[in-house]
Short mmCIF file of C-alpha atoms in Angstrom, two decimals:
data_model
loop_
_atom_site.label_atom_id
_atom_site.label_comp_id
_atom_site.label_asym_id
_atom_site.label_seq_id
_atom_site.Cartn_x
_atom_site.Cartn_y
_atom_site.Cartn_z
CA MET Y 893 55.67 99.78 90.79
CA ARG Y 894 57.54 96.82 89.36
CA LEU Y 895 61.19 97.57 90.09
CA LYS Y 896 64.48 95.87 89.30
CA GLY Y 897 67.72 96.59 91.11
CA ILE Y 898 71.29 96.33 89.87
CA PHE Y 899 74.06 96.98 92.38
CA ASN Y 900 77.73 97.33 91.39
CA ARG Y 901 79.65 95.53 94.14
CA ASP Y 902 82.82 97.34 93.00
CA GLY Y 903 81.29 100.77 93.65
CA GLY Y 904 83.19 102.72 96.32
CA THR Y 905 80.77 102.30 99.23
CA PHE Y 906 79.74 98.78 98.23
CA LYS Y 907 83.34 97.53 98.45
CA THR Y 908 83.02 97.57 102.24
CA THR Y 909 79.33 96.66 102.40
CA ASP Y 910 77.81 93.24 103.10
CA MET Y 911 75.98 93.03 99.79
CA ASP Y 912 73.78 90.12 100.80
CA ALA Y 913 72.54 92.12 103.78
CA PHE Y 914 72.14 95.26 101.66
CA SER Y 915 70.14 93.39 99.00
CA GLY Y 916 67.90 92.05 101.73
CA LEU Y 917 67.44 95.53 103.16
CA ALA Y 918 66.57 96.91 99.73
CA SER Y 919 64.04 94.15 99.12
CA ASN Y 920 62.35 94.76 102.47
CA ILE Y 921 62.21 98.55 102.04
CA PHE Y 922 60.71 98.44 98.54
CA ARG Y 923 58.29 95.63 99.29
CA ASP Y 924 57.13 97.29 102.51
CA ALA Y 925 56.35 100.37 100.40
CA GLY Y 926 54.15 98.23 98.14
CA HIS Y 927 56.51 97.68 95.21
CA ASP Y 928 57.48 94.47 93.44
CA PHE Y 929 61.27 94.29 93.65
CA ASP Y 930 64.09 91.94 92.76
CA CYS Y 931 67.76 92.75 92.43
CA ALA Y 932 71.11 91.48 91.21
CA VAL Y 933 74.57 92.21 92.59
CA VAL Y 934 77.21 92.26 89.84
CA ARG Y 935 80.86 93.13 89.41
CA GLY Y 936 81.95 96.33 87.74
CA SER Y 937 83.03 94.40 84.66
CA GLU Y 938 79.51 93.00 84.32
CA ILE Y 939 77.37 96.05 84.99
CA ALA Y 940 77.27 97.46 81.46
CA THR Y 941 75.97 94.21 79.98
CA THR Y 942 73.53 93.67 82.85
CA ILE Y 943 72.05 97.16 82.57
CA ARG Y 944 71.65 96.95 78.78
CA GLN Y 945 70.03 93.51 78.95
CA THR Y 946 67.67 94.60 81.72
CA VAL Y 947 66.59 97.82 79.99
CA ASP Y 948 65.79 95.82 76.83
CA THR Y 949 63.38 93.54 78.69
CA ALA Y 950 59.69 94.20 79.32
CA GLY Y 951 57.61 93.81 82.43
CA PHE Y 952 59.02 96.43 84.78
CA ASP Y 953 58.54 100.13 85.49
CA GLY Y 954 61.84 101.27 86.96
CA LEU Y 955 65.49 100.36 87.44
CA ILE Y 956 67.26 101.02 90.74
CA VAL Y 957 70.99 101.28 90.07
CA GLY Y 958 73.57 101.37 92.84
CA GLY Y 959 77.14 102.41 92.10
CA GLY Y 960 79.34 105.35 91.25
CA ASP Y 961 78.70 108.09 88.72
CA GLY Y 962 80.13 105.88 85.94
CA SER Y 963 77.49 103.22 86.56
CA ILE Y 964 74.76 105.84 86.82
CA SER Y 965 75.89 107.57 83.63
CA LEU Y 966 75.77 104.23 81.81
CA ALA Y 967 72.28 103.51 83.12
CA ALA Y 968 71.04 106.99 82.20
CA GLY Y 969 72.42 106.58 78.69
CA CYS Y 970 70.57 103.28 78.28
CA MET Y 971 67.30 104.59 79.73
CA TYR Y 972 67.32 108.00 78.03
CA GLY Y 973 64.31 108.25 75.74
CA THR Y 974 62.44 105.34 77.38
CA ASP Y 975 59.48 105.45 79.74
CA LYS Y 976 61.27 103.51 82.49
CA LEU Y 977 62.23 105.32 85.71
CA LEU Y 978 65.82 105.46 86.95
CA GLY Y 979 66.42 105.33 90.70
CA VAL Y 980 69.91 106.12 91.99
CA VAL Y 981 71.60 104.57 95.02
CA PRO Y 982 74.77 106.70 95.56
CA ALA Y 983 77.56 104.20 96.20
CA GLY Y 984 80.45 105.99 94.49
CA THR Y 985 82.99 108.67 95.39
CA MET Y 986 81.27 111.90 94.39
CA ASN Y 987 77.70 110.78 93.59
CA LEU Y 988 77.06 113.91 91.56
CA PHE Y 989 73.87 112.82 89.85
CA ALA Y 990 72.27 111.64 93.10
CA ARG Y 991 73.11 115.00 94.67
CA SER Y 992 71.58 116.89 91.75
CA LEU Y 993 68.36 114.91 92.27
CA GLY Y 994 68.33 115.78 95.97
CA LEU Y 995 68.77 112.19 97.12
CA PRO Y 996 70.47 111.35 100.46
CA VAL Y 997 74.08 110.21 100.09
CA ASP Y 998 73.64 107.48 102.74
CA ILE Y 999 72.78 104.31 100.82
CA GLY Y 1000 70.13 103.15 103.31
CA ASP Y 1001 68.45 106.55 103.41
CA ALA Y 1002 68.57 106.67 99.61
CA LEU Y 1003 66.66 103.37 99.41
CA ARG Y 1004 63.94 104.77 101.68
CA ALA Y 1005 63.72 108.00 99.68
CA LEU Y 1006 63.36 106.04 96.43
CA ALA Y 1007 60.76 103.66 97.88
CA SER Y 1008 58.55 106.59 98.92
CA GLY Y 1009 59.60 108.85 96.03
CA LYS Y 1010 57.84 110.26 93.01
CA PRO Y 1011 58.60 110.41 89.26
CA ALA Y 1012 60.22 113.43 87.63
CA HIS Y 1013 61.97 114.19 84.35
CA VAL Y 1014 65.44 115.73 84.08
CA ASP Y 1015 67.63 116.96 81.23
CA VAL Y 1016 70.04 114.75 79.31
CA PRO Y 1017 72.42 116.23 76.70
CA THR Y 1018 74.08 114.29 73.89
CA MET Y 1019 77.50 114.56 72.27
CA ASN Y 1020 77.43 113.21 68.71
CA GLY Y 1021 74.29 111.35 69.76
CA ARG Y 1022 75.80 109.85 72.91
CA PRO Y 1023 73.92 110.79 76.12
CA PHE Y 1024 75.71 112.16 79.19
CA ILE Y 1025 74.60 113.44 82.58
CA HIS Y 1026 77.43 115.68 83.85
CA GLN Y 1027 79.94 117.05 81.39
CA PHE Y 1028 82.12 116.62 78.34
CA SER Y 1029 85.54 118.19 78.84
CA SER Y 1030 88.91 118.71 77.19
CA GLY Y 1031 92.11 120.11 78.62
CA LEU Y 1032 92.80 120.62 82.32
CA HIS Y 1033 90.03 118.54 83.87
CA ALA Y 1034 90.33 115.71 81.34
CA THR Y 1035 94.12 115.69 81.72
CA MET Y 1036 93.72 115.41 85.49
CA ILE Y 1037 91.44 112.40 84.98
CA ARG Y 1038 93.93 110.79 82.60
CA ASN Y 1039 96.75 111.38 85.10
CA ARG Y 1040 94.62 109.98 87.93
CA GLU Y 1041 93.96 106.81 85.96
CA LYS Y 1042 97.69 106.07 86.15
CA LEU Y 1043 97.53 105.98 89.95
CA GLU Y 1044 96.24 103.16 92.13
CA TYR Y 1045 93.48 103.68 94.70
CA ASP Y 1046 90.85 101.43 96.25
CA SER Y 1047 88.68 103.72 98.35
CA ARG Y 1048 86.87 107.06 98.30
CA LEU Y 1049 89.67 108.75 100.23
CA GLY Y 1050 92.20 107.07 97.97
CA LYS Y 1051 90.48 108.51 94.91
CA ILE Y 1052 90.42 111.98 96.45
CA SER Y 1053 94.13 111.70 97.25
CA ALA Y 1054 94.85 110.45 93.73
CA SER Y 1055 92.89 113.37 92.26
CA THR Y 1056 94.96 115.83 94.29
CA ARG Y 1057 98.21 114.31 93.04
CA ALA Y 1058 96.85 114.23 89.50
CA TRP Y 1059 95.99 117.95 89.67
CA ILE Y 1060 99.55 118.72 90.77
CA ASP Y 1061 100.93 116.73 87.82
CA THR Y 1062 98.51 118.44 85.43
CA LEU Y 1063 99.53 121.94 86.53
CA ARG Y 1064 103.16 121.13 85.77
CA ALA Y 1065 102.36 120.91 82.05
CA ILE Y 1066 99.27 122.99 81.34
CA PRO Y 1067 97.48 121.91 78.14
CA GLU Y 1068 96.73 124.39 75.37
CA ILE Y 1069 93.88 123.49 73.03
CA SER Y 1070 93.04 125.20 69.75
CA VAL Y 1071 89.29 125.01 69.26
CA SER Y 1072 86.52 126.78 67.39
CA TYR Y 1073 82.98 126.91 68.76
CA GLU Y 1074 79.63 127.90 67.30
CA CYS Y 1075 76.15 128.22 68.73
CA ALA Y 1076 73.19 130.57 68.33
CA GLU Y 1077 74.48 132.83 71.12
CA ALA Y 1078 78.17 133.11 70.15
CA SER Y 1079 80.95 131.83 67.95
CA GLY Y 1080 84.72 132.11 67.93
CA GLU Y 1081 88.01 130.31 68.19
CA GLY Y 1082 91.08 130.48 70.34
CA ALA Y 1083 93.59 128.72 72.55
CA PHE Y 1084 92.20 127.39 75.81
CA ALA Y 1085 93.50 125.45 78.78
CA LEU Y 1086 90.05 123.99 79.37
CA VAL Y 1087 86.96 123.49 77.23
CA GLY Y 1088 84.04 122.06 79.20
CA VAL Y 1089 80.38 121.55 78.39
CA ALA Y 1090 78.13 120.94 81.39
CA ASN Y 1091 74.58 119.65 81.72
CA ASN Y 1092 73.19 122.93 83.12
CA ARG Y 1093 75.08 125.39 85.31
CA ILE Y 1094 77.31 124.16 88.12
CA HIS Y 1095 78.21 127.44 89.83
CA GLY Y 1096 78.36 127.62 93.60
CA SER Y 1097 78.91 123.88 94.08
CA PRO Y 1098 82.28 122.64 95.38
CA ALA Y 1099 81.21 119.11 94.37
CA LEU Y 1100 80.57 120.41 90.83
CA PHE Y 1101 77.05 119.09 90.39
CA THR Y 1102 74.18 121.12 89.01
CA ASP Y 1103 71.30 122.15 91.22
CA ARG Y 1104 69.27 122.83 88.06
CA PRO Y 1105 68.70 119.41 86.47
CA GLN Y 1106 65.70 120.83 84.59
CA GLY Y 1107 67.41 124.02 83.44
CA GLY Y 1108 67.22 123.09 79.75
CA LYS Y 1109 70.67 124.43 78.86
CA LEU Y 1110 74.15 123.36 77.90
CA VAL Y 1111 76.84 125.51 79.49
CA LEU Y 1112 80.16 126.03 77.72
CA TYR Y 1113 83.11 126.93 79.95
CA LEU Y 1114 86.23 128.30 78.25
CA LEU Y 1115 89.43 129.00 80.18
CA LYS Y 1116 91.93 131.10 78.30
CA ALA Y 1117 95.36 129.58 77.92
CA GLY Y 1118 97.70 131.84 79.81
CA GLU Y 1119 100.16 132.22 82.62
CA PHE Y 1120 100.53 129.65 85.38
CA ASP Y 1121 99.10 132.02 88.00
CA SER Y 1122 95.83 132.42 86.11
CA VAL Y 1123 95.47 128.67 85.59
CA LEU Y 1124 96.31 127.97 89.24
CA GLY Y 1125 93.68 130.50 90.24
CA PHE Y 1126 91.19 128.69 88.05
CA ALA Y 1127 92.11 125.32 89.61
CA LEU Y 1128 91.46 126.76 93.07
CA ASP Y 1129 88.15 128.25 91.94
CA TYR Y 1130 87.27 124.93 90.27
CA LEU Y 1131 87.87 122.99 93.46
CA GLY Y 1132 85.89 125.61 95.39
CA GLY Y 1133 82.94 125.57 93.00
CA GLN Y 1134 83.50 129.19 91.94
CA ILE Y 1135 84.63 128.83 88.33
CA GLU Y 1136 82.03 131.27 87.03
CA ASN Y 1137 83.60 133.99 89.18
CA ASN Y 1138 87.01 133.55 87.56
CA GLU Y 1139 87.92 136.49 85.32
CA ASN Y 1140 89.66 134.21 82.80
CA VAL Y 1141 86.61 132.01 82.21
CA ARG Y 1142 83.96 132.67 79.59
CA VAL Y 1143 80.54 131.12 80.21
CA ILE Y 1144 78.04 130.60 77.38
CA GLU Y 1145 74.57 129.11 77.85
CA THR Y 1146 72.96 127.51 74.82
CA GLU Y 1147 70.82 124.61 73.68
CA LYS Y 1148 72.99 123.33 70.84
CA LEU Y 1149 76.72 123.72 70.27
CA THR Y 1150 79.40 122.64 67.81
CA LEU Y 1151 83.05 122.27 68.78
CA ASP Y 1152 85.94 121.63 66.39
CA PHE Y 1153 89.28 120.73 67.95
CA HIS Y 1154 92.36 121.66 65.93
CA THR Y 1155 94.95 120.30 68.38
CA ALA Y 1156 95.80 116.61 68.17
CA ASP Y 1157 96.39 114.19 71.05
CA ILE Y 1158 94.40 116.05 73.68
CA ALA Y 1159 92.84 114.55 76.81
CA GLN Y 1160 89.05 114.39 76.80
CA SER Y 1161 86.57 112.99 79.28
CA PHE Y 1162 82.91 112.11 79.36
CA ASP Y 1163 81.08 112.09 82.70
CA GLY Y 1164 84.42 111.81 84.49
CA ASP Y 1165 85.86 108.95 82.44
CA PRO Y 1166 88.56 109.24 79.75
CA ILE Y 1167 87.44 108.77 76.15
CA GLU Y 1168 89.12 108.46 72.77
CA GLU Y 1169 89.76 111.80 71.14
CA VAL Y 1170 86.83 113.52 69.42
CA ARG Y 1171 87.76 116.19 66.86
CA HIS Y 1172 84.25 117.30 65.86
CA ALA Y 1173 81.57 117.40 68.55
CA VAL Y 1174 77.91 118.34 68.17
CA LEU Y 1175 76.28 118.78 71.56
CA GLU Y 1176 72.56 119.21 72.13
CA GLN Y 1177 70.40 119.53 75.23
CA HIS Y 1178 67.29 117.35 75.52
CA PRO Y 1179 65.14 118.89 78.24
CA ARG Y 1180 63.37 116.54 80.66
CA SER Y 1181 64.13 113.46 78.57
CA LEU Y 1182 65.12 111.11 81.42
CA PRO Y 1183 62.46 109.77 83.84
CA VAL Y 1184 63.87 109.47 87.37
CA ILE Y 1185 62.73 108.84 90.92
CA VAL Y 1186 63.21 111.76 93.31
CA PRO Y 1187 62.26 112.28 96.98
CA ALA Y 1188 58.57 112.85 97.61
CA ASP Y 1189 59.17 116.43 98.76
CA SER Y 1190 61.38 117.35 95.78
CA ARG Y 1191 60.64 120.50 93.78
CA LEU Y 1192 61.39 118.52 90.58
CA GLU Y 1193 58.49 117.33 88.45
#
């Protein structure tokens, strides 16, 4: 294949990596596997423009993107609906999308898996037409992210520490969101501490990534607003990957969903990054709409 690589030098792992040596390694691995390959190393501030410009060009079959989940989410959004393959080099903190594709988390091993990999197609939902790969959330999780953004960190461990402190701050003032929801399977309204919509189910995963990237469903998670003990219990289940076992959580699987938020000034996030408030959200699953590269022995097609 004709492949192009874009590596975010500000991604967590890449911050302490000799990027000239890594680019050389990537070139050797892909070329030894019979691919045409060239790559660019860019700063985080440049990656959005570089990805968009590259996707708009002709003459290549796949884009290998190295960085955190933010960079990968951006690339997936640009490549959604095209016929170009996305290859993921997990160089961030959590690397959720790479994990859901079954890729190694070691960046060198990931290169080798991509070079010998095969094409597959995975689901990509949209919110008001905007693609995402993990989740759209309001309330507890989004508030934690907003609180974490106020803290400084420059490493994977630093981000984990900042997230812990941000959770503590969030639980001191638990949000309460008034929202109505409607889909083919259910409808209702109420006050919730968390409203989350995931790209397929995430149960049983402490890292909160789906192991069903071709499941074809949106999953709505609703946590009732209530006493501190119930919310703390949810936070512990959330961190342990057991949110579907929490008695205060309602789980609804659907293919299309409408949310109307009646509470102003609420925290919301999109694939782990804060966003400006959305009051009316139409979410829709698009099964197998993103071409990706997965390991040769993957069950994904």
